Short mmCIF file of C-alpha atoms in Angstrom, two decimals:
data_model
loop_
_atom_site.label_atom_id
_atom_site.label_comp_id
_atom_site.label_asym_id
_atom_site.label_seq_id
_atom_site.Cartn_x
_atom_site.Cartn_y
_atom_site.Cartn_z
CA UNK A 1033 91.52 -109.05 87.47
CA UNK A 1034 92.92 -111.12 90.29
CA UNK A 1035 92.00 -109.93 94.03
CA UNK A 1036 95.38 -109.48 95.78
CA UNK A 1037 94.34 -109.86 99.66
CA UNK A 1038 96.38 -109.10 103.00
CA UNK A 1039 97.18 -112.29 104.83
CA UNK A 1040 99.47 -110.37 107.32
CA UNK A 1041 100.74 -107.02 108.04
CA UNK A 1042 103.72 -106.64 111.17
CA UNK A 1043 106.11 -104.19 112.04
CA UNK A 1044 108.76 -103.05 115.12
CA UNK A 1045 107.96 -100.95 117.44
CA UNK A 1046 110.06 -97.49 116.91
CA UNK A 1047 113.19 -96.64 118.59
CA UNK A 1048 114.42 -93.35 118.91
CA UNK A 1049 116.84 -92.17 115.96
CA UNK A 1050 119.95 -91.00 117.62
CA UNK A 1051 122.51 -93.10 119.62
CA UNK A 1052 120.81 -93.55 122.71
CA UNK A 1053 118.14 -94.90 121.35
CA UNK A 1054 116.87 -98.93 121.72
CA UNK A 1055 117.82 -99.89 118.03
CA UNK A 1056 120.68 -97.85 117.35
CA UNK A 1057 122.82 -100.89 117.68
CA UNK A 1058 121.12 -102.69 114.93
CA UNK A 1059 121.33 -102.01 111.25
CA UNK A 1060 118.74 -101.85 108.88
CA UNK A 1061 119.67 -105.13 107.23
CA UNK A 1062 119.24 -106.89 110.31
CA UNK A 1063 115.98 -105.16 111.33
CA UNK A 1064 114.53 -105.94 107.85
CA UNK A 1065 115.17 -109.77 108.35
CA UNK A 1066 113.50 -109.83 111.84
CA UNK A 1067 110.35 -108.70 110.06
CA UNK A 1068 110.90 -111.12 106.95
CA UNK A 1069 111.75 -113.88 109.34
CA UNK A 1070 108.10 -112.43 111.63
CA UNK A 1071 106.15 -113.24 108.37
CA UNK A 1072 108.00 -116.53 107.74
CA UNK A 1073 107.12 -118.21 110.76
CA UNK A 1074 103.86 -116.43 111.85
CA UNK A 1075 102.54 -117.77 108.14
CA UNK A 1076 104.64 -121.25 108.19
CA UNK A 1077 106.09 -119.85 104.46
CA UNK A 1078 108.37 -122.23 103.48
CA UNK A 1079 110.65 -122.48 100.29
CA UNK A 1080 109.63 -119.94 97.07
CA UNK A 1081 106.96 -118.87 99.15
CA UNK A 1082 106.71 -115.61 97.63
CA UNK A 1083 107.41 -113.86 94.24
CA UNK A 1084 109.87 -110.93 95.31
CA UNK A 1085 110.62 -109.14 98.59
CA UNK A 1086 109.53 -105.26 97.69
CA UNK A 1087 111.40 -102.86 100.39
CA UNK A 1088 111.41 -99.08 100.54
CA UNK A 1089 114.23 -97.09 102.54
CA UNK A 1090 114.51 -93.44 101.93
CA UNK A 1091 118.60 -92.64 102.92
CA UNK A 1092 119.88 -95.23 100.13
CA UNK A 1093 123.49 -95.04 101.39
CA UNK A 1094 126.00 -96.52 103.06
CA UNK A 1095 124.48 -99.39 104.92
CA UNK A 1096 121.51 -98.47 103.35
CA UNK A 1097 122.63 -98.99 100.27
CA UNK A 1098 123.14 -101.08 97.51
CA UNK A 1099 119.80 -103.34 96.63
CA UNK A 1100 119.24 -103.50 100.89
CA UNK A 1101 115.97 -105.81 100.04
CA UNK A 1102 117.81 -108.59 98.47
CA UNK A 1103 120.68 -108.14 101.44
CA UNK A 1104 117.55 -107.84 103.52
CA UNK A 1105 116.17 -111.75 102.11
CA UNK A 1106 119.52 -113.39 102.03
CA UNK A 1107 120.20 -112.27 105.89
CA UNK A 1108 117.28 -113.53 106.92
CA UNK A 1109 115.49 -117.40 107.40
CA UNK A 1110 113.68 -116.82 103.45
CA UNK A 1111 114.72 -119.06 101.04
CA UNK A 1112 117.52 -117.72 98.72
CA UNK A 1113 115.53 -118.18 95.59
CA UNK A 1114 112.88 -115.18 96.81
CA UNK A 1115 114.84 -111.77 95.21
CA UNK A 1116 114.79 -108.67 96.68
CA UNK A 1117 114.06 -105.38 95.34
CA UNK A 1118 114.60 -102.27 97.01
CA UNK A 1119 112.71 -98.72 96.08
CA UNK A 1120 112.37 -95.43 96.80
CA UNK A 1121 109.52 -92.83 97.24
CA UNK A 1122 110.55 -90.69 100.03
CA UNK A 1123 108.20 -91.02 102.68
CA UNK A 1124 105.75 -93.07 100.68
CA UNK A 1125 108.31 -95.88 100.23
CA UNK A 1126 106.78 -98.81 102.31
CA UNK A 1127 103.62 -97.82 100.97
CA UNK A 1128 104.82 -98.00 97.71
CA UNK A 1129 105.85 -100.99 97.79
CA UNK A 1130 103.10 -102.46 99.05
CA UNK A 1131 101.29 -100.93 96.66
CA UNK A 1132 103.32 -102.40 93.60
CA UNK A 1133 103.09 -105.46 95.34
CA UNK A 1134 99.23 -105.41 95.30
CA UNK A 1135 99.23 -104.81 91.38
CA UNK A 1136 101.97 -107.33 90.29
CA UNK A 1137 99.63 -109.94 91.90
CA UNK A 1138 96.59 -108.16 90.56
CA UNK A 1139 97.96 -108.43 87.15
CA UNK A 1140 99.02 -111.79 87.51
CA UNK A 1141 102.76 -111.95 87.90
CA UNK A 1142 103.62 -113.99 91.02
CA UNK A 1143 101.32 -115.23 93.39
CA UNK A 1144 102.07 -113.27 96.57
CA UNK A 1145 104.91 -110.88 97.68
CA UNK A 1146 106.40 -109.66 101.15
CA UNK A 1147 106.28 -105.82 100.90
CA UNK A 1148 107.07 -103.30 103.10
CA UNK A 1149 110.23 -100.86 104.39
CA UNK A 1150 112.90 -99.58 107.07
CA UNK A 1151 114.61 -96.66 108.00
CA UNK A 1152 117.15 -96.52 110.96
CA UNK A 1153 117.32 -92.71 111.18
CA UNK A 1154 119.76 -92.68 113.78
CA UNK A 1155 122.45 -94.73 111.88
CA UNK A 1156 122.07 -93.00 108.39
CA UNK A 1157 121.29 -89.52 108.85
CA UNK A 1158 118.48 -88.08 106.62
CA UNK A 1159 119.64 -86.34 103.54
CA UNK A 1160 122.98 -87.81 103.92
CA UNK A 1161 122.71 -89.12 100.36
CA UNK A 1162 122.73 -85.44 98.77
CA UNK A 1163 119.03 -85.24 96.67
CA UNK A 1164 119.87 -83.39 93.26
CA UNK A 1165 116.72 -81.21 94.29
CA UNK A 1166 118.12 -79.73 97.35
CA UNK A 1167 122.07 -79.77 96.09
CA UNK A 1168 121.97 -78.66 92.40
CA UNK A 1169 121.57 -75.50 92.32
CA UNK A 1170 119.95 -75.46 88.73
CA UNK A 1171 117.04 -77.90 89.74
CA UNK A 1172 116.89 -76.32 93.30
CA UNK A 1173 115.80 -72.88 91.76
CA UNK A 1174 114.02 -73.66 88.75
CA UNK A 1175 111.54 -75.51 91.30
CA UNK A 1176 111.72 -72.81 93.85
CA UNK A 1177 112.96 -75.44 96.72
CA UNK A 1178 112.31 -74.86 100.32
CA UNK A 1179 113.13 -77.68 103.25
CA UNK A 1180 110.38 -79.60 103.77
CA UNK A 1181 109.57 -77.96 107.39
CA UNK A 1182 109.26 -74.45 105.29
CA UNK A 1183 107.15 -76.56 103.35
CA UNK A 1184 104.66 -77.16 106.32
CA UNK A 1185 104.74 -73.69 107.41
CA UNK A 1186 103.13 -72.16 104.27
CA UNK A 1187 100.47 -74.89 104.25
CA UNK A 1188 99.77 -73.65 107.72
CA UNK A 1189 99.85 -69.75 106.26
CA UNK A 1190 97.61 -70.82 102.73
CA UNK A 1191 95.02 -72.14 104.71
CA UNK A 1192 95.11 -70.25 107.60
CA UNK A 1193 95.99 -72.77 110.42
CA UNK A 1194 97.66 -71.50 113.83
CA UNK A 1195 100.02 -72.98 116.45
CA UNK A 1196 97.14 -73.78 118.30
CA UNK A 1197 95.41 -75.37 116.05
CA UNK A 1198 98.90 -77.56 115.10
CA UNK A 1199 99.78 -78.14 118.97
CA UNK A 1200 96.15 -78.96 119.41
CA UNK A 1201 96.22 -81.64 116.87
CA UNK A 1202 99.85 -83.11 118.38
CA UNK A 1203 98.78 -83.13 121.80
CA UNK A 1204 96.01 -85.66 120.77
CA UNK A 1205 97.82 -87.72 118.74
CA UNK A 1206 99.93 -88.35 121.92
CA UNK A 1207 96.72 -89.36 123.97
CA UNK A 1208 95.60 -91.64 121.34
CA UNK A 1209 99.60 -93.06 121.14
CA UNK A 1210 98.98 -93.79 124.73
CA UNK A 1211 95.34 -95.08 125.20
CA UNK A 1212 95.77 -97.49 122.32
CA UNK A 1213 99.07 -99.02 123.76
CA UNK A 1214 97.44 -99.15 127.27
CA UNK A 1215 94.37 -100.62 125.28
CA UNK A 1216 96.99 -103.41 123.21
CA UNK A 1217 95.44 -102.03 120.05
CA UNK A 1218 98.84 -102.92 118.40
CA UNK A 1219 99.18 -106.45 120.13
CA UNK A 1220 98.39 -107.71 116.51
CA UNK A 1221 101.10 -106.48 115.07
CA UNK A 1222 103.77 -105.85 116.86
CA UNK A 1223 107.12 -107.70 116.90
CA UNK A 1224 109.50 -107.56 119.20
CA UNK A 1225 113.18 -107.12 118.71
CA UNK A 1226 116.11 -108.89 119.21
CA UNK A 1227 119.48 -108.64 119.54
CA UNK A 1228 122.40 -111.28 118.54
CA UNK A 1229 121.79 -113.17 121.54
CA UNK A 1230 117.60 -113.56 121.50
CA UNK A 1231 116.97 -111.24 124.16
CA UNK A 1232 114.45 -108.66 123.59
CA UNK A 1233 115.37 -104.88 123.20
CA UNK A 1234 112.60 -103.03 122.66
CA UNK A 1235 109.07 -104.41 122.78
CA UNK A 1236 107.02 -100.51 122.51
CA UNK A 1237 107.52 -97.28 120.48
CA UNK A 1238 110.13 -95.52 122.49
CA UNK A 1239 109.57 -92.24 121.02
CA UNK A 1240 106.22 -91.18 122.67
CA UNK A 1241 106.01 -88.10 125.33
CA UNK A 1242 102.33 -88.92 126.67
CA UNK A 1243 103.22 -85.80 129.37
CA UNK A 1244 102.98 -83.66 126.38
CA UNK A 1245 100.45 -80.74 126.77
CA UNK A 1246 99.50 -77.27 125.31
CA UNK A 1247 101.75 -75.60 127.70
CA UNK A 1248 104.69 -77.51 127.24
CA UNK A 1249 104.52 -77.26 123.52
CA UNK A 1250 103.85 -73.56 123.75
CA UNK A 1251 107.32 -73.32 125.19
CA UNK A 1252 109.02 -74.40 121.81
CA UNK A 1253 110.35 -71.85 119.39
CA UNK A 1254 109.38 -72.80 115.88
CA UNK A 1255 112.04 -74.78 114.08
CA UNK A 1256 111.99 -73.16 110.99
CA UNK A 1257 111.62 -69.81 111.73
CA UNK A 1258 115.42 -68.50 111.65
CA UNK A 1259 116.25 -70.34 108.18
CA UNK A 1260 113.10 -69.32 106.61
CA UNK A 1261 113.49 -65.48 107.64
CA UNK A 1262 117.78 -65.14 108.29
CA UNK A 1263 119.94 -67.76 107.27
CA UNK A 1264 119.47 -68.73 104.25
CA UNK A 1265 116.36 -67.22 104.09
CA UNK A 1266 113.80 -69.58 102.59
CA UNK A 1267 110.92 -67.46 102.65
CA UNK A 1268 112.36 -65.17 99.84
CA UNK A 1269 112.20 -68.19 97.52
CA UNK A 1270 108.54 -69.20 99.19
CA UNK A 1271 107.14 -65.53 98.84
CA UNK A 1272 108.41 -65.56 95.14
CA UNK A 1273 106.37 -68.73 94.16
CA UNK A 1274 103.68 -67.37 96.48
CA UNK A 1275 103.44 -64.07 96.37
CA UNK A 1276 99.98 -63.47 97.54
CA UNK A 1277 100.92 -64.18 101.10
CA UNK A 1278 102.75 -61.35 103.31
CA UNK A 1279 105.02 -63.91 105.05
CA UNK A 1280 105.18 -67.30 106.26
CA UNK A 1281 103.90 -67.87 109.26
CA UNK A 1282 106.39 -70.29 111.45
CA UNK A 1283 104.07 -72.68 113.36
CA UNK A 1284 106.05 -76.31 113.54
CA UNK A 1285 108.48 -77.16 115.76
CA UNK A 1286 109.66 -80.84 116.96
CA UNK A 1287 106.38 -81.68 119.20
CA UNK A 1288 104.11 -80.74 116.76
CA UNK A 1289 106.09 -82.20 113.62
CA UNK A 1290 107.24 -86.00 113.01
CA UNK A 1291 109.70 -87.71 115.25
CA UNK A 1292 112.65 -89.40 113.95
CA UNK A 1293 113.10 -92.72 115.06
CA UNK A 1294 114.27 -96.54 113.69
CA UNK A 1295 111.82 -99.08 112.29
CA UNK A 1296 110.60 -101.71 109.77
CA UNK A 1297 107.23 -103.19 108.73
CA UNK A 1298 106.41 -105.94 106.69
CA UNK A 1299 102.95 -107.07 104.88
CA UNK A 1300 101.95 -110.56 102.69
CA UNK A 1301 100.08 -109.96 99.82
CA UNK A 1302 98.60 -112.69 98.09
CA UNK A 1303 96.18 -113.63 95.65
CA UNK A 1304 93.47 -116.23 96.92
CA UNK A 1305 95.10 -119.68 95.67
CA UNK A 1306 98.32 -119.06 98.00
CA UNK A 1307 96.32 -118.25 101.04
CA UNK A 1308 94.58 -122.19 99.70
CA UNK A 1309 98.38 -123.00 99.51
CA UNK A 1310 99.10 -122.27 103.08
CA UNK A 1311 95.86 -122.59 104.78
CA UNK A 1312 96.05 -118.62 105.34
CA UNK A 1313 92.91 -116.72 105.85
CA UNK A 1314 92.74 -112.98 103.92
CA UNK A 1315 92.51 -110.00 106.49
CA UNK A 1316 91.10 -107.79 103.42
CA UNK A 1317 91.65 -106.92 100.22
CA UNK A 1318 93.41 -103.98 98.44
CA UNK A 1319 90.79 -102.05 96.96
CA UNK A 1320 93.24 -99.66 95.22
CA UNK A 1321 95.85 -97.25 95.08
CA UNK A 1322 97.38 -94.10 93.62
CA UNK A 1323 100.14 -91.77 93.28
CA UNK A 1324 100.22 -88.33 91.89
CA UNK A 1325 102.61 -85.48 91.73
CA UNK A 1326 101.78 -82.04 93.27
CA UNK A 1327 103.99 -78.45 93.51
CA UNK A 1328 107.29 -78.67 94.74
CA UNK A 1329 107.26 -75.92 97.00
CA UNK A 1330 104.63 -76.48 99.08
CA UNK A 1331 105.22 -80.09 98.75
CA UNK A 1332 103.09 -81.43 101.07
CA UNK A 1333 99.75 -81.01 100.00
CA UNK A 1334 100.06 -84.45 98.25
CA UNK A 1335 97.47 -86.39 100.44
CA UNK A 1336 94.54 -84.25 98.86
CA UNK A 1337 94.81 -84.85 95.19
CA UNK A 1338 95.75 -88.20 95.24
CA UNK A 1339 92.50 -89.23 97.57
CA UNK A 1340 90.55 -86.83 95.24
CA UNK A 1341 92.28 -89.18 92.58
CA UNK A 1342 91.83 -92.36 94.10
CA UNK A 1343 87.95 -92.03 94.76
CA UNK A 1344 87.25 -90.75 91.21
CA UNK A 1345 88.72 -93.53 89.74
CA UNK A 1346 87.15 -96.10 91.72
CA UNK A 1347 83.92 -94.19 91.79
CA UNK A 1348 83.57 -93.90 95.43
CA UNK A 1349 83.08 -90.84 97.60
CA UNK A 1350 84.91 -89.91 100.91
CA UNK A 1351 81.73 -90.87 102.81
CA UNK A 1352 82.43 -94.33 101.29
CA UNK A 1353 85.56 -94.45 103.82
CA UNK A 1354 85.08 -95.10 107.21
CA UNK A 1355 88.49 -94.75 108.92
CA UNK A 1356 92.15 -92.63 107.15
CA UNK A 1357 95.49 -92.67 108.09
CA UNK A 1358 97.15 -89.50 107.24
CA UNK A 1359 100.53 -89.60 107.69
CA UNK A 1360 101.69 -86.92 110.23
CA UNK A 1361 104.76 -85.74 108.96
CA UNK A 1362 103.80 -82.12 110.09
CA UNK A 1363 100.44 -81.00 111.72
CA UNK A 1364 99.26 -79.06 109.01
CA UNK A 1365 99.35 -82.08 106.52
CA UNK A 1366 96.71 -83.17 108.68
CA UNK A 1367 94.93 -80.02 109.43
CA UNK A 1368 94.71 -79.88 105.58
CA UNK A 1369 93.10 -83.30 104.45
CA UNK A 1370 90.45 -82.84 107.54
CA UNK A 1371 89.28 -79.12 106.02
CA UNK A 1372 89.52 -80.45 102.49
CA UNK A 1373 87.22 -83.30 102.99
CA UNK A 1374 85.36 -81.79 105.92
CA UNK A 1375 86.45 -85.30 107.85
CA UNK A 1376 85.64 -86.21 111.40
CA UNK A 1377 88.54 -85.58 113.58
CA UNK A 1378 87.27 -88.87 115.21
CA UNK A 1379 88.04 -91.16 111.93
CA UNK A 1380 91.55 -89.72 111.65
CA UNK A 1381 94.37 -91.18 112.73
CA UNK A 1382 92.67 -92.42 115.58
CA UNK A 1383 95.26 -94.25 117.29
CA UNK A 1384 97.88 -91.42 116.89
CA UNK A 1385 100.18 -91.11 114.09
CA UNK A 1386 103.76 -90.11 113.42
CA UNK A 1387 103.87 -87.13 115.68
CA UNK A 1388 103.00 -89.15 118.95
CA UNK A 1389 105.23 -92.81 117.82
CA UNK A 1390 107.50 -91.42 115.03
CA UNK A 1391 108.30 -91.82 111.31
CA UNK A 1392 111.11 -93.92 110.21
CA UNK A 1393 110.59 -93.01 106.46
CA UNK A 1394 110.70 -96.01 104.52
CA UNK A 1395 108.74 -97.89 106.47
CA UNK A 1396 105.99 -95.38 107.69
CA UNK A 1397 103.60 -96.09 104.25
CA UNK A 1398 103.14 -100.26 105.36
CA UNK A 1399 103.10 -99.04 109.31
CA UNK A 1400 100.11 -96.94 108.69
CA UNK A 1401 98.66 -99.70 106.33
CA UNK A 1402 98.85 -102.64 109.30
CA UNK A 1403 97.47 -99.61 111.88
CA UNK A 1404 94.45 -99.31 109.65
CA UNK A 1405 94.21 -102.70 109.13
CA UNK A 1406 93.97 -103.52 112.58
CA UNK A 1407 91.87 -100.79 113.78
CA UNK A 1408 89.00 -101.58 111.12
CA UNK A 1409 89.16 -105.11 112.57
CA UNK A 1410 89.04 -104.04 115.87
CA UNK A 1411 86.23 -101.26 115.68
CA UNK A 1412 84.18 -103.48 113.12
CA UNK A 1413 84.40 -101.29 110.45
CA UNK A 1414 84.78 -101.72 106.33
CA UNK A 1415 86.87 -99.59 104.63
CA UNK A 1416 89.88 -97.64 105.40
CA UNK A 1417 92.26 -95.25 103.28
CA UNK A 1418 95.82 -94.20 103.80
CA UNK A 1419 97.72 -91.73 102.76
CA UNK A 1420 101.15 -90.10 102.89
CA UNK A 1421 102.37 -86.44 101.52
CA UNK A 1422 106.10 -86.86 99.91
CA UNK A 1423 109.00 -84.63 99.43
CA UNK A 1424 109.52 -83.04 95.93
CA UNK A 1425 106.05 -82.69 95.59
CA UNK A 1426 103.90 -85.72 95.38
CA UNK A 1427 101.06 -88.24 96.99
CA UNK A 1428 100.51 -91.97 97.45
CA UNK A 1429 97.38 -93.48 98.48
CA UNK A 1430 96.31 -96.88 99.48
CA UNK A 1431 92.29 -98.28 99.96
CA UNK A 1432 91.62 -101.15 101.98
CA UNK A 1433 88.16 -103.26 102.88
CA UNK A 1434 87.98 -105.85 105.22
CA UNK A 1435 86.97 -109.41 104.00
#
C-alpha cells in the first residue's frame, strides 16, 4: 500500500469564542482560506495541486453550513478545480479528516489532499444546529442522554478521580501552554491572522490564564452540578444506566474543562511522488488510524478503546509510543487514558492541551496532530499517537512516526 506522508501541518492561533474575542469578526469561511492559502504558498502548490480539500466543522449551520470546504477552496488563492468536502465527527472532525485523507492516498485515489477543520465558536453557538440525540425525545431516552459535562462527571465518579486531581491536571496544562509559547515550540506552525486589510489580528492563543492556580480554581462551583441534581436533573437518567454508583460526583467546571474559542488548522498529505513533484520533503508518515464507537452515556471514554484498537491492529504496544495527545475536552478524559495505560504524565500532552489554549471543535483533531508533530521533531523522538473522545459515544485515533 502507498505511504501517505505529512509534508505540512499549520493552524491559527485560538481566539476567544464570544464577541470580544480577536476573531470574532471573521467567519469561518474566511479563516479556512487563510490556512488553505498558508499551505499554498508555504509549499509553492500551484494549479490541481491536490485531490480534494477534506474539512471538519462541528455547528454545520448557518455560516457554517452548506458544503463550507468547497466555499472554504473557492474563497481562497487554490485553484477552482480542487473540490471541497466538508464532514462531521463532533470533536474528532479535523482529525477525521485527516485521517480519511491519509487512506484515500493510501489506497491510491489522488495523490495528496489538504485536510483539516474550523470552528468559530463565538459566531455559531454550539448545539445551535439541534442534534436528534439531545432533541428527540425517543433517541434521547432510549440512549439514556446526559450533556456531555454530566458525561465527564461520572467518568470522574467510575474511576474515582477528585477535583484535585482534575484542577491538578488543568493547572499544568496552563504551565506547559505558557513555557512552550515562551519557548516558540509552536513557531512551526503557527499562522498569523489577518484581517481585510493585511494587518495582523491575533498572532497567539488568546484563551490562556497562565495566573491560574489551585486556589483560584478551588473557588469555582462545578458547572454541572445544579442540572445534574435540580433542573432537569441528569443524574436520574445517569444513576439509571449506572446504577452501581450512589451519585455523581460534580468535579468540572470551566478551568478545569475545555475552553471555547475560534480556530482552523490545515495539514498536506501526500504520497511520495508529489512531495518529488514539488521538491517537498515528508515530516513523517501516518502510521495509522481508528475510530470506534463506545456508550452513549458516559460518552467520553472513547480515547481508551480506540488506542486499545489501534495498537492491536497494528501490532504495537503502548510502550511502542513515545509521546500522546489526548484531547482535553474535560480533565477526567485525561485522568482516564493515563490510569488505563499506566502513561507518564510527562509524555502527555506535554505542551498543554485544550484546557490551557482551547478547543474550537472541528479543528481540534489536525491541531493536536501538527502539536505532536512538532514536538516529536523538536524533542527527537519517533512515534506519537493522538486521540480525541467524541460526543454520542465514540473515539478517533491517529499514529504518527517521524521520517
Amino acid at each position: 500500500m502507498t505511504e501517505a506522508y505529512i509534508y505540512d501541518a499549520i493552524r491559527t492561533p485560538r481566539g476567544k469564542g464570544r464577541k470580544d474575542g480577536a476573531l470574532h469578526e471573521v467567519t469561518s469561511v474566511r479563516l479556512s482560506a487563510q490556512v488553505l492559502n498558508g499551505l499554498k504558498e508555504r509549499n509553492h502548490l500551484s494549479g490541481h495541486a491536490v485531490e480534494d480539500v477534506i474539512w471538519g466543522n462541528v455547528t454545520q449551520v448557518g455560516e457554517q453550513g452548506g458544503c463550507l470546504a468547497r466555499t472554504a477552496v473557492l474563497a481562497s488563492d487554490l485553484d477552482q478545480s480542487i473540490p471541497g468536502l466538508a464532514i462531521n465527527r463532533f470533536c474528532a472532525s479535523g482529525m477525521e479528516a485527516v485521517n480519511i485523507a491519509a487512506n484515500q492516498v493510501r489506497g491510491g485515489a489522488g495523490e495528496a489532499y489538504i485536510a483539516g477543520g474550523v470552528e468559530m465558536m463565538g459566531r455559531v453557538a454550539m448545539g445551535s444546529d439541534g442534534a436528534a440525540i439531545a432533541v428527540d425525545p425517543s433517541v434521547a431516552m432510549d440512549t439514556y442522554f446526559v450533556p456531555q459535562g454530566i458525561s465527564a462527571d461520572i467518568i470522574a465518579t467510575e474511576y474515582g478521580f477528585s477535583r484535585d486531581d482534575a484542577d491538578s491536571l488543568a493547572v499544568e496544562s496552563q504551565r506547559r501552554a505558557k513555557a512552550a509559547w515562551d519557548d516558540n515550540r509552536f513557531e512551526k506552525s503557527i499562522l498569523t491572522v489577518r484581517d481585510q486589510n493585511g494587518l495582523a489580528i491575533l498572532d497567539r492563543d488568546e484563551y490562556m490564564r497562565p495566573e491560574t492556580n489551585m486556589q483560584s480554581l478551588g473557588a469555582l462551583n462545578p458547572s454541572f452540578q445544579m442540572m445534574g441534581e435540580v433542573m432537569p436533573g441528569f443524574d436520574k437518567i445517569a444513576l439509571m444506566k449506572y446504577p452501581h454508583l450512589e451519585r455523581i460526583n460534580h468535579i468540572h467546571h470551566a478551568g478545569n474543562s475545555s475552553g471555547i474559542v475560534d480556530g482552523a488548522a490545515g495539514v498536506l498529505i501526500g504520497n511520495k511522488e508529489f512531495g518529488e513533484k514539488y521538491g517537498l520533503t515528508p515530516r513523517a508518515r501516518i502510521r495509522a488510524t481508528a475510530k470506534i464507537g463506545t456508550d452513549p452515556t458516559i460518552m467520553l471514554t472513547g480515547p481508551v478503546p480506540v488506542t486499545e484498537k489501534i495498537l492491536k491492529d497494528n501490532g504495537m504496544s503502548i510502550s511502542d509510543i513515545d509521546l500522546f495527545e489526548v484531547n482535553e475536552a474535560f480533565a477526567s478524559v485525561v485522568l482516564r487514558f493515563m490510569q488505563a495505560f499506566d502513561v507518564d504524565a510527562d509524555k502527555v500532552n506535554v505542551n498543554g492541551g485544550s484546557i490551557a489554549m482551547g478547543h474550537p471543535l472541528g479543528a481540534t483533531g489536525a491541531i493536536i496532530i501538527g502539536t505532536l508533530l512538532d514536538e516529536l521533531e523538536r524533542s527527537g523522538k519517533s512515534v506519537g499517537l493522538a486521540t480525541l473522545c467524541i460526543a454520542s459515544g465514540m473515539g478517533a485515533a491517529t499514529i504518527i512516526e517521524r521520517v
